Coordinates of C-alpha atoms in Angstrom, one line a residue:
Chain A
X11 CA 0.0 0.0 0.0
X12 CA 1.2 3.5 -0.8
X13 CA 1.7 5.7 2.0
X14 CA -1.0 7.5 2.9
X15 CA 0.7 10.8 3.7
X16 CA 2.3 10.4 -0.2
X17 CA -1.2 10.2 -1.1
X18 CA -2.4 13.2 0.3
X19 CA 0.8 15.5 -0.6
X20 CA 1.6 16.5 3.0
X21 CA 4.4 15.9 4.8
X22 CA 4.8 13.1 8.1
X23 CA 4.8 16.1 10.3
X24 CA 1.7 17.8 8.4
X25 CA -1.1 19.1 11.3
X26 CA -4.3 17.9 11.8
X27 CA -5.7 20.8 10.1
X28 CA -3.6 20.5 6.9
X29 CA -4.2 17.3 6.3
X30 CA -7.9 17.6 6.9
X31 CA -7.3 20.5 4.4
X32 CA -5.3 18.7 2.0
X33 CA -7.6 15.7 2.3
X34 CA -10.4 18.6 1.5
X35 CA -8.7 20.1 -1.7
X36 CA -8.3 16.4 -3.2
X37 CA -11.9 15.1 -2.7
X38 CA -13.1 18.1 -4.3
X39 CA -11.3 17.2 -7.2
X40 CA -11.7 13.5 -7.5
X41 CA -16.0 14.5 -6.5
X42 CA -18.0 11.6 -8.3
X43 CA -19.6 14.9 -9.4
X44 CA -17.5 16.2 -11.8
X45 CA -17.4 12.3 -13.2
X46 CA -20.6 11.3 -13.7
X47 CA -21.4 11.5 -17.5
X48 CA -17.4 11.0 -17.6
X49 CA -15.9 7.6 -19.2
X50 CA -13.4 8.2 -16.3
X51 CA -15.9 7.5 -13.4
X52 CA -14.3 4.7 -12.6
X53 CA -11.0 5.6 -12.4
X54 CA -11.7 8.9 -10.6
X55 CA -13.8 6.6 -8.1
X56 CA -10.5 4.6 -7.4
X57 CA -8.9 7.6 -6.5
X58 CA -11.6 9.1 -4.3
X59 CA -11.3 5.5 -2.5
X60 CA -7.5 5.6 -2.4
X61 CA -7.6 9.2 -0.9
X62 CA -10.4 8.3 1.8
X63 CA -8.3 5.3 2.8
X64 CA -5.6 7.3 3.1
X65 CA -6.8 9.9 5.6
X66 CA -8.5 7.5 7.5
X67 CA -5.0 5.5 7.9
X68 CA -3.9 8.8 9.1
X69 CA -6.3 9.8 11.4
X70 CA -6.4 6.3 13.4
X71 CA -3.0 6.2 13.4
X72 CA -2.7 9.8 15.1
X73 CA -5.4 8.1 17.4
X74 CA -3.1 5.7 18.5
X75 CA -5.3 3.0 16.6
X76 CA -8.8 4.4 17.3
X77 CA -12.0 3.3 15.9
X78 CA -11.9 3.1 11.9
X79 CA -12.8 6.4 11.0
X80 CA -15.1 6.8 8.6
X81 CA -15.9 10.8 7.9
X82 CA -14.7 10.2 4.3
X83 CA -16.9 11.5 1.4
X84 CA -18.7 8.9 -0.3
X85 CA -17.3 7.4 -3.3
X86 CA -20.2 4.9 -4.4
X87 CA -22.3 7.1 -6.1
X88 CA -20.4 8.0 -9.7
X89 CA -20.4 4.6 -10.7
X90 CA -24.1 3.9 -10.5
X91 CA -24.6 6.5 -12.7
X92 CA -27.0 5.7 -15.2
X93 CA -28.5 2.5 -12.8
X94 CA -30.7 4.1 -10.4
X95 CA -33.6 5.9 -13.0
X96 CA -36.9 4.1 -13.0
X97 CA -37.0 1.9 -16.2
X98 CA -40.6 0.9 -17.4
X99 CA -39.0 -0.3 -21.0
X100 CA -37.0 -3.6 -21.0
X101 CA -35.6 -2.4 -23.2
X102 CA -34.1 0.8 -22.1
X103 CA -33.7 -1.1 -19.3
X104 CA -30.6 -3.0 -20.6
X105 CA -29.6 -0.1 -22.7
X106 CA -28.5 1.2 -19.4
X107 CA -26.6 -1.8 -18.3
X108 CA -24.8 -1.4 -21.2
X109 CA -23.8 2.1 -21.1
X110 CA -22.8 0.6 -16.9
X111 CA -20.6 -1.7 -18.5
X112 CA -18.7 0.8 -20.4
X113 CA -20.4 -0.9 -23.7
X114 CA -20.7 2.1 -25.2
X115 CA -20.9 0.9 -28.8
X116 CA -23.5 -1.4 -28.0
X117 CA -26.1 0.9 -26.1
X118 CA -25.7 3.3 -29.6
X119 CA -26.7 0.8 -31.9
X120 CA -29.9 -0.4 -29.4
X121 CA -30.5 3.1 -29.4
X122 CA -30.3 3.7 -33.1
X123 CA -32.6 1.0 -33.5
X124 CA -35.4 2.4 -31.9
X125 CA -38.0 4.0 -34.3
X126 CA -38.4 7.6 -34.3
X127 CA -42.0 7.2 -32.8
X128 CA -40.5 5.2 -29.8
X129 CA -38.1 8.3 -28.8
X130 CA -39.3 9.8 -25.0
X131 CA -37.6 12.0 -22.7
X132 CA -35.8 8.3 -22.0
X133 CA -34.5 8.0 -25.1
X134 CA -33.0 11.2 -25.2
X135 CA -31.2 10.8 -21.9
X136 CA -29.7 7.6 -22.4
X137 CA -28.5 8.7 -25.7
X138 CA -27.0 11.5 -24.3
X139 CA -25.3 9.4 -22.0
X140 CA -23.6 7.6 -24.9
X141 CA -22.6 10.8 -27.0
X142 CA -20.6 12.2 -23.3
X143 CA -19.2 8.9 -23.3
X144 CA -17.5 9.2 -27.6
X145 CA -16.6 12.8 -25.9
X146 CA -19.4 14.3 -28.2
X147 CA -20.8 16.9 -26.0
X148 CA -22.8 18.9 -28.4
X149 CA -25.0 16.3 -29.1
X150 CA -24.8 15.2 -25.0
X151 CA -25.7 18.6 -24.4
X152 CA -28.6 18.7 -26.8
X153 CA -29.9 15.3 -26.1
X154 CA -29.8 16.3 -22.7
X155 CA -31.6 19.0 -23.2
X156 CA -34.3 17.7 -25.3
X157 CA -35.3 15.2 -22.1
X158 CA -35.2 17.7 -19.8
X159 CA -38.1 19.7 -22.0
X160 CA -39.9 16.8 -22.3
X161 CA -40.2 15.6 -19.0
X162 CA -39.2 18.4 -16.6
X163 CA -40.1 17.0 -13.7
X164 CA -37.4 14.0 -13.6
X165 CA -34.9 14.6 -11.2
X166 CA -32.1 12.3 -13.2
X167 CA -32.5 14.5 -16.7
X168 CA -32.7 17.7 -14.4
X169 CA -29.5 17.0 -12.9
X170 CA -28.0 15.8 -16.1
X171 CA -29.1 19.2 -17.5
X172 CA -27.9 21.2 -15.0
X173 CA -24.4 19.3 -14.8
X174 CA -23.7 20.5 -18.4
X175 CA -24.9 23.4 -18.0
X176 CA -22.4 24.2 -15.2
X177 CA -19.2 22.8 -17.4
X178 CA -20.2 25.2 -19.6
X179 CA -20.8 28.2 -17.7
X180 CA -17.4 28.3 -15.5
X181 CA -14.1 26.8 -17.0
X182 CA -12.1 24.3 -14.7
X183 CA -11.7 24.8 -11.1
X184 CA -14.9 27.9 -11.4
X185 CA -13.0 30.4 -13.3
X186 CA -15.5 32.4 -14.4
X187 CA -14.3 33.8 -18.2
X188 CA -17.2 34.5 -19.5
X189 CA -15.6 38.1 -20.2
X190 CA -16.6 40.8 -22.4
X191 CA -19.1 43.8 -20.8
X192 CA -19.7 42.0 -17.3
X193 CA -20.2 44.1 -14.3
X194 CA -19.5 42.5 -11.3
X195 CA -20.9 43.9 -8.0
X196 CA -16.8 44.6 -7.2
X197 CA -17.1 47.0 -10.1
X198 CA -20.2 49.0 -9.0
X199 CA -18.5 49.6 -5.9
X200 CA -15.4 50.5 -7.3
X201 CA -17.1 53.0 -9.5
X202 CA -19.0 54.4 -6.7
X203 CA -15.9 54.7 -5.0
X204 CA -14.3 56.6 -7.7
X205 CA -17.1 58.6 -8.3
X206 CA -17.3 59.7 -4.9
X207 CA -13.4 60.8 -4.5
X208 CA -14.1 63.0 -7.8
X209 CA -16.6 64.7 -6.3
X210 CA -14.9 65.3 -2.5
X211 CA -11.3 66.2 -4.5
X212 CA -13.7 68.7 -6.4
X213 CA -14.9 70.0 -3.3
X214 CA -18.4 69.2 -3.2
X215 CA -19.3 65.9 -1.4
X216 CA -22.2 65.3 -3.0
X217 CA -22.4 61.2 -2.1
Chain B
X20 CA 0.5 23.7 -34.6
X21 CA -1.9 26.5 -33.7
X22 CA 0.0 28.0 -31.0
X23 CA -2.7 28.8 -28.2
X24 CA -1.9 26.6 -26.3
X25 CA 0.0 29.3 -23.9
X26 CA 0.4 30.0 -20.3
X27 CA -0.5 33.4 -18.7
X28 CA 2.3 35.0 -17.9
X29 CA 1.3 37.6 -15.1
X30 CA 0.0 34.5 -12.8
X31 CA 3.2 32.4 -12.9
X32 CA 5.9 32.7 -10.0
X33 CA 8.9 33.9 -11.7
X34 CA 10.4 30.5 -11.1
X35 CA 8.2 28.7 -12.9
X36 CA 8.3 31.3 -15.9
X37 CA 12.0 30.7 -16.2
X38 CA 11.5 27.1 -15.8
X39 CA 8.4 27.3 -18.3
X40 CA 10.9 29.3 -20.8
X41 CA 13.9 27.0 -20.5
X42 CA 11.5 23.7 -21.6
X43 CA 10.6 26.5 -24.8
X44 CA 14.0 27.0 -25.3
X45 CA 15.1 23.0 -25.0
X46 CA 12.4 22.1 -27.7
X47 CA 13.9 24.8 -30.2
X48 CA 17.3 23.4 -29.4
X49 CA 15.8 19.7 -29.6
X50 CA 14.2 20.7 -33.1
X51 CA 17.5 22.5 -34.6
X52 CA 20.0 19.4 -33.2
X53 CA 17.4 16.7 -34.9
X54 CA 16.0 18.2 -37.8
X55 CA 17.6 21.8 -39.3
X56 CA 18.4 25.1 -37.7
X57 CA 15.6 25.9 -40.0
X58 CA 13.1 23.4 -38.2
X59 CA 13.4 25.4 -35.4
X60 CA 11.1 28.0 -36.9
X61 CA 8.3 25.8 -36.3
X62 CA 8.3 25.7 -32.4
X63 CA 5.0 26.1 -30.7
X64 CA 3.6 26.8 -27.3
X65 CA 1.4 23.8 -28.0
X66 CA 4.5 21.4 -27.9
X67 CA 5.6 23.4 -25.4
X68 CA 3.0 22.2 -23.2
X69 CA 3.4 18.6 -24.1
X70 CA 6.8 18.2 -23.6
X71 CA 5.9 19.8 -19.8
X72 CA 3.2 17.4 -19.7
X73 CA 5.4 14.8 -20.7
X74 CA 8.0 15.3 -18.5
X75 CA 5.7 16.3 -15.7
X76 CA 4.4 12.8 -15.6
X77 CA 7.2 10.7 -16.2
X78 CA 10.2 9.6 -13.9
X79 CA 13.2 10.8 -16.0
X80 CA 15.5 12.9 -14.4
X81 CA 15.3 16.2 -16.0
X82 CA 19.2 17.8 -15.8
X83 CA 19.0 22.0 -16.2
X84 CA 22.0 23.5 -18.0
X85 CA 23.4 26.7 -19.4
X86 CA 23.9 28.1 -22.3
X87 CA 23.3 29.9 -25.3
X88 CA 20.9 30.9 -27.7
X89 CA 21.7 30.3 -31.0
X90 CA 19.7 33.1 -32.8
X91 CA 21.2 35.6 -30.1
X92 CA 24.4 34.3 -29.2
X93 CA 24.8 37.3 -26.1
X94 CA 21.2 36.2 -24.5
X95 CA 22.0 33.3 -22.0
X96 CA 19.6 30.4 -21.8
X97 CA 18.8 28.2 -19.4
X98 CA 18.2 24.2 -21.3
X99 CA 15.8 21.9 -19.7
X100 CA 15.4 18.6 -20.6
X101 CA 18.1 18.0 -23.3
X102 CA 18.4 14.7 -24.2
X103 CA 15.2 13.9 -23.0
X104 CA 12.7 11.3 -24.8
X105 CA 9.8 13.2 -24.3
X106 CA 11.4 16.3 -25.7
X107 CA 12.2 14.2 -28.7
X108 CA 8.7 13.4 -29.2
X109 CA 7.8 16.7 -28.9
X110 CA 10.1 17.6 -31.2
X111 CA 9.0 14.5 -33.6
X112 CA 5.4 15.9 -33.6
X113 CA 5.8 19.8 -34.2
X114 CA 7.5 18.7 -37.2
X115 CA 5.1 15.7 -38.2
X116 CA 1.9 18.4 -37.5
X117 CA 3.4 20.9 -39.8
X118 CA 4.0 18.8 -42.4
X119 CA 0.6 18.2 -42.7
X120 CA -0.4 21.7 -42.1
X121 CA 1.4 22.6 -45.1
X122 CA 0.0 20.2 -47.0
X123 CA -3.7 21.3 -45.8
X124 CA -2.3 25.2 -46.9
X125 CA -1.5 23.8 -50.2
X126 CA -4.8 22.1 -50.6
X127 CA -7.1 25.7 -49.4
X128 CA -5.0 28.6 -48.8
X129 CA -5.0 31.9 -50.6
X130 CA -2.4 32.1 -53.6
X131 CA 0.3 33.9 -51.6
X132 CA 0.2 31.2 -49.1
X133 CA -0.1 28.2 -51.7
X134 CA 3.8 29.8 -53.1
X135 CA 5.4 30.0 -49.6
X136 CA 4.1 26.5 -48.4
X137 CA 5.5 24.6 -52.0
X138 CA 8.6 26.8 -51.5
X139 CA 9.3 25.3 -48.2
X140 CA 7.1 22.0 -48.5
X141 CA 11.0 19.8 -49.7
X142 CA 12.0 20.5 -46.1
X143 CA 9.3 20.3 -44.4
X144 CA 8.7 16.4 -46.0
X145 CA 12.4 15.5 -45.0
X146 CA 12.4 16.6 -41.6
X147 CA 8.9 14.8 -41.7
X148 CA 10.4 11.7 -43.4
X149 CA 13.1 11.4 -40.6
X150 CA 10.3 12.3 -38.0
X151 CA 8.3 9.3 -39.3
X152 CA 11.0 7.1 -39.4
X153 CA 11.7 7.0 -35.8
X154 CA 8.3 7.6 -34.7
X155 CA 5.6 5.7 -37.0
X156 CA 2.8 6.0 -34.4
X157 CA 2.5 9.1 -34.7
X158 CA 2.9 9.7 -38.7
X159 CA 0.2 7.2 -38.8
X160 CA -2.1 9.3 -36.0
X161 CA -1.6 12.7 -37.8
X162 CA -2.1 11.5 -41.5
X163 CA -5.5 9.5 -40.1
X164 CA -6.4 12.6 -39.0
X165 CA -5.6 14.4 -42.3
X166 CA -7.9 11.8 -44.1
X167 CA -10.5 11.2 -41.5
X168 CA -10.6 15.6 -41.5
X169 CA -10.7 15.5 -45.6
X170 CA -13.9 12.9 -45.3
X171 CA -15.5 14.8 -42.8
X172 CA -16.1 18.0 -44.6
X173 CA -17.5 16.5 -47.6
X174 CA -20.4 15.2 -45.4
X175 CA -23.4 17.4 -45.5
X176 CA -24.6 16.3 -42.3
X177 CA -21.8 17.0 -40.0
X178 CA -22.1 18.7 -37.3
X179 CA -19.7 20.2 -34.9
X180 CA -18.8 17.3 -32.8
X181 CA -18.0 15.7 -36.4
X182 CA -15.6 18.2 -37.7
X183 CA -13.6 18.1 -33.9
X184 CA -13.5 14.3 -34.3
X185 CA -10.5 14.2 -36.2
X186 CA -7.9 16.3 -34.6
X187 CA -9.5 15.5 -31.1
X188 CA -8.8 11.7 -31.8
X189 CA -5.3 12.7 -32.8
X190 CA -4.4 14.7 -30.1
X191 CA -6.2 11.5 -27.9
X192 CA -3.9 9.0 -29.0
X193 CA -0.7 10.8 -29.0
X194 CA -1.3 11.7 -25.6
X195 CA -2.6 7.8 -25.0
X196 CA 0.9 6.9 -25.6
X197 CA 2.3 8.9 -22.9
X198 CA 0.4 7.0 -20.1
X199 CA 2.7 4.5 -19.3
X200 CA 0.2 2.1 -17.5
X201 CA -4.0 1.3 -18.0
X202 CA -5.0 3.9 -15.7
X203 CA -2.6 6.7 -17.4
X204 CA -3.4 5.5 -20.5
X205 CA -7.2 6.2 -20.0
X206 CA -6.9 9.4 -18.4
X207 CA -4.7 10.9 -21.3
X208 CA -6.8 9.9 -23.7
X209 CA -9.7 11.6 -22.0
X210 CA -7.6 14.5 -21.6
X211 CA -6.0 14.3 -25.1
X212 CA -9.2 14.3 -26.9
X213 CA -10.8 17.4 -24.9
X214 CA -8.2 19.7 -25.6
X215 CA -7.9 18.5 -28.9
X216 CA -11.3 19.4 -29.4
X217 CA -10.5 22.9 -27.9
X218 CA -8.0 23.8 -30.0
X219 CA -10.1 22.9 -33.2
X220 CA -12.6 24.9 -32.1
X221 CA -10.7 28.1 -30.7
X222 CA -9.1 27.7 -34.3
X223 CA -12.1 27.6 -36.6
X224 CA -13.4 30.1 -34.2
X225 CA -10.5 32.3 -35.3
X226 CA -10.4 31.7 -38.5
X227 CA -14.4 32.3 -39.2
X228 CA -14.1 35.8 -40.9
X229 CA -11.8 34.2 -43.1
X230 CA -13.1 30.9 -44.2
X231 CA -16.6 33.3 -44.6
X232 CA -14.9 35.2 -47.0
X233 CA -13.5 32.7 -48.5
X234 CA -15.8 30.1 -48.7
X235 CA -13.8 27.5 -47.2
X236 CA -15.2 25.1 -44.3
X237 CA -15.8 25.9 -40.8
X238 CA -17.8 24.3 -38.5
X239 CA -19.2 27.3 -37.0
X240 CA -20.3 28.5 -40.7
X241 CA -23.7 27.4 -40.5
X242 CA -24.3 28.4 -37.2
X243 CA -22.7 32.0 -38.1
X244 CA -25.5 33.8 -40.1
X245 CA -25.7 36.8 -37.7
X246 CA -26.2 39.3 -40.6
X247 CA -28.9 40.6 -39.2
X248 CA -28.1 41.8 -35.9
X249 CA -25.4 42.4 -33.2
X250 CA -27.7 40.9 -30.5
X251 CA -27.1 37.7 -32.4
X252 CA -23.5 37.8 -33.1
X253 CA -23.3 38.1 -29.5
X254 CA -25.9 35.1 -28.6
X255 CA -23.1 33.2 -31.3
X256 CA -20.1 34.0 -29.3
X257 CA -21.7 32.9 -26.2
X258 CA -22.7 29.8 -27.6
X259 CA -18.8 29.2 -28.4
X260 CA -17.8 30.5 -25.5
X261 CA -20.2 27.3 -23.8
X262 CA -18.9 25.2 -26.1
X263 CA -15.3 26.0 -25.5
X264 CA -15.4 25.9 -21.7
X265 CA -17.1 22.4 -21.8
X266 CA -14.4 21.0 -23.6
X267 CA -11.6 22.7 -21.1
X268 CA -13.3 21.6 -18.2
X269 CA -13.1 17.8 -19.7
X270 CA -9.8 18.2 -20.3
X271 CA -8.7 19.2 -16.9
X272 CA -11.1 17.2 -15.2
X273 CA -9.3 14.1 -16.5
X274 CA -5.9 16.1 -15.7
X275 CA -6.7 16.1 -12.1
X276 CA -6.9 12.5 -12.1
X277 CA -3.2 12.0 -13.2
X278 CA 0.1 12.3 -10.9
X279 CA 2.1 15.0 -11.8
X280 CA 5.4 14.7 -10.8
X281 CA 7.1 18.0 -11.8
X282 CA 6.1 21.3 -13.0
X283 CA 2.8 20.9 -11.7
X284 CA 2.6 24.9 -11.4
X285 CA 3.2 25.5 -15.2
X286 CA 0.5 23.0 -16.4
X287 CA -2.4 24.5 -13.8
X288 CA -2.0 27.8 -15.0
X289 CA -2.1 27.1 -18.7
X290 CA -5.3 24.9 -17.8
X291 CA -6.8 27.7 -15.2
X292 CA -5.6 30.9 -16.8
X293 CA -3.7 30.5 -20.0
X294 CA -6.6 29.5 -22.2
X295 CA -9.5 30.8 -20.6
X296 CA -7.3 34.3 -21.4
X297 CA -7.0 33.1 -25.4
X298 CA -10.2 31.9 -25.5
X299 CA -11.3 35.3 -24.3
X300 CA -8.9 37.1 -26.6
X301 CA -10.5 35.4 -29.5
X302 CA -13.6 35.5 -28.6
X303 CA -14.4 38.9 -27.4
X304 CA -11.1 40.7 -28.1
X305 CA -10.7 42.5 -31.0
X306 CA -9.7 41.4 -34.4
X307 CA -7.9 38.1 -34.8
X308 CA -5.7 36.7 -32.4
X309 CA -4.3 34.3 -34.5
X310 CA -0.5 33.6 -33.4
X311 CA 1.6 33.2 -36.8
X312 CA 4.3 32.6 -35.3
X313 CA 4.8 28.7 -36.5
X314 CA 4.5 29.9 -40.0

């Protein structure tokens, strides 16, 4: 087994508080979150897992070989991804275990095969879950966004929608660029500033 | 290749700027020692950043040494990497990627630009022959993506995830080869195939005026038809700008999952600074940005 301080990038005589810190900063990164629609789930998952073993390792040992510590963020969740919608087609049904299984070929041509007539707020999803996984987010984003139109009221194509919609608001790590004429609230009060030591330096103090 | 790849030079420590400027300087050394002193004109920020990434990754000791520039014999450089494999590479592929670029500018470029590129294109297919030579995977990745882009824009039905198929898949398994085990393997693929994406679309996006006028394909083309209005030219860029951040975001989503060994500084900010600032330069900046710097 690695060592777990390795793991966390911290040091053997790291504090409590850094290494809760450090511990922090990493499972915000490795969040089954930023994974879900992502062929990398499972890999992303292993680190999550490798990172929560890790700090609890630490912890009991700094215990003196406490209780097993289990405060870890959960890690399960990314890799159920497309398992726990309600299915009432059997056929959709093992559309999804495909696109589990990582067959991603597979769950396209199923889905192909279904006749135009056949294609619900279902359909859309799953195939949406299939272009994310070739890397084709246009069409993800657009499949997506057809089920959520036509059934808004399912939280799994609500929170598919919303999840691309956040990728493409903010660049990585919430960098907000989406630039050109914004005014932030910093700016108003900046200007409001400025305005008001133009009109004190002109001798009035109008604001 | 394209050259927007690039860090942002105001948020680096000065430490990792020098560092950032002596990998630059290796890979122009790297191209002149291997290929031609002329070679070296085709250096890129893009390779730039692989090489980093390369060498971030793996466990090769990277040895810093003095010395000096060739073009400006009195400025003093400082040489990372020489020697390296993964500068090699890098190397390998600036010179394989603008072979083929040449060979595109032959194909649809204006007149002037048709007479440089057959003026230079003898060179450029040496150094590529050599390149190739030693390095078949990736002759064989580039030219697939030559044919599968040539394909591509004959078919009336593409769309945009179509048309950033063919460099993204280049740029995929070029980086593939990097990962030195399953996990790394999958990762730089991911990552690979994201910012591949992103530079074929921050490039068409650049080039739009000009393939308009010119009647040649962009993606963005049919999408583009904002004659009538400013409101939607700027509803357009916002799309792109949605569209651009997405495929950032998958890129360094599946960069957080790899260990990066070395120069761990240089790589965030070109991921978290360096092309949010291009993309916004081209995007909402005025005129083109386009860096013609590797010819």
């Amino acid at each position: 087994m690695k060592n777990p301080y390795e793991v966390l990038g911290v040091s053997e005589n790291a504090t409590d508080e850094e290494i809760k810190s450090a511990y922090k900063a990493l499972a915000k990164k490795y969040h089954p979150d930023n994974y879900v629609d992502s062929p990398l789930a499972d890999l992303a998952n292993e680190k999550m897992k490798e990172i929560n073993e890790a700090y609890d390792t630490i912890t009991d040992m700094r215990k003196n070989g406490g209780a097993a510590n289990s405060s870890g963020y959960s890690s399960g969740s990314s890799n159920s991804y497309a398992g726990y919608g309600y299915s009432g087609n059997s056929q959709f049904r093992s559309i999804r275990m495909l696109i589990n299984s990582g067959k991603i070929q597979d769950a396209e041509r199923m889905l192909n095969n279904i006749p135009q007539s056949q294609r619900n707020a279902e359909w859309f999803f799953l195939n949406g879950m299939v272009m994310m996984n070739k890397g084709w987010s246009e069409q993800a984003y657009s499949c997506f966004r057809q089920a959520y139109t036509m059934d808004p009221n399912n939280p799994e194509y609500r929170a598919a929608f919303n999840r691309m919609n956040s990728q493409r608001a903010y660049g990585p790590g919430g960098y907000d660029q989406r630039g050109g004429a914004g005014c932030s609230c910093c700016d108003i009060c900046v200007g409001l500033w400025c305005a008001d030591t133009c009109c004190s330096c002109m001798g009035g103090n109008c604001c | 290749m394209f050259g927007y790849v690039q860090i942002e030079k105001s948020e680096l420590l000065v430490k990792e700027y020098e560092t950032y400027k002596s990998i630059y300087c290796t890979l122009c050394k790297t191209l002149g020692k291997e290929y031609s002193v002329f070679s070296r004109f085709i250096l890129s920020y893009d390779f730039t950043f692989f090489a980093a990434l390369s060498m971030g990754v793996h466990d090769e000791k990277v040895c810093f040494k003095k010395g000096r520039c060739t073009f400006n014999p009195l400025k003093k450089c400082v040489f990372c990497g020489v020697e390296n494999e993964d500068m090699k590479k890098a190397a390998a592929l600036s010179v394989i990627t603008a072979f083929y670029k040449l060979k595109d500018d032959i194909n649809d470029g204006g007149l002037g630009k048709k007479l440089r590129s057959y003026l230079v294109y003898p060179f450029f297919a040496r150094w590529r022959k050599k390149a190739a030579k030693k390095y078949p995977e990736y002759e064989e990745a580039v030219s697939n993506m030559s044919e599968m882009q040539e394909q591509v824009e004959k078919d009336p039905m593409c769309h945009i995830d179509m048309a950033a198929e063919p460099t993204a898949k280049m740029l995929a398994s070029v980086m593939q080869l990097q990962g030195s085990d399953d996990f790394e393997k999958r990762v730089f693929f991911e990552l690979g195939y994201h910012l591949g994406r992103w530079i074929y679309f921050i490039d068409a996006v650049d080039d739009l005026q000009k393939d308009k006028k010119r009647g040649c394909f962009n993606p963005f083309l049919k999408l583009s038809d904002y004659e009538d209005g400013k409101e939607k030219e700027e509803s357009f860029r916002q799309y792109c700008s949605e569209v651009l951040n997405q495929s950032m975001c998958l890129s360094y989503n599946a960069y957080n999952l790899i260990d990066i060994k070395r120069f761990k500084g240089i790589i965030d900010n070109i991921y978290l600074k360096g092309l949010p600032v291009v993309q916004r330069k081209v995007l909402f900046g005025k005129g083109e940005f386009n860096n013609e710097e590797s010819l």
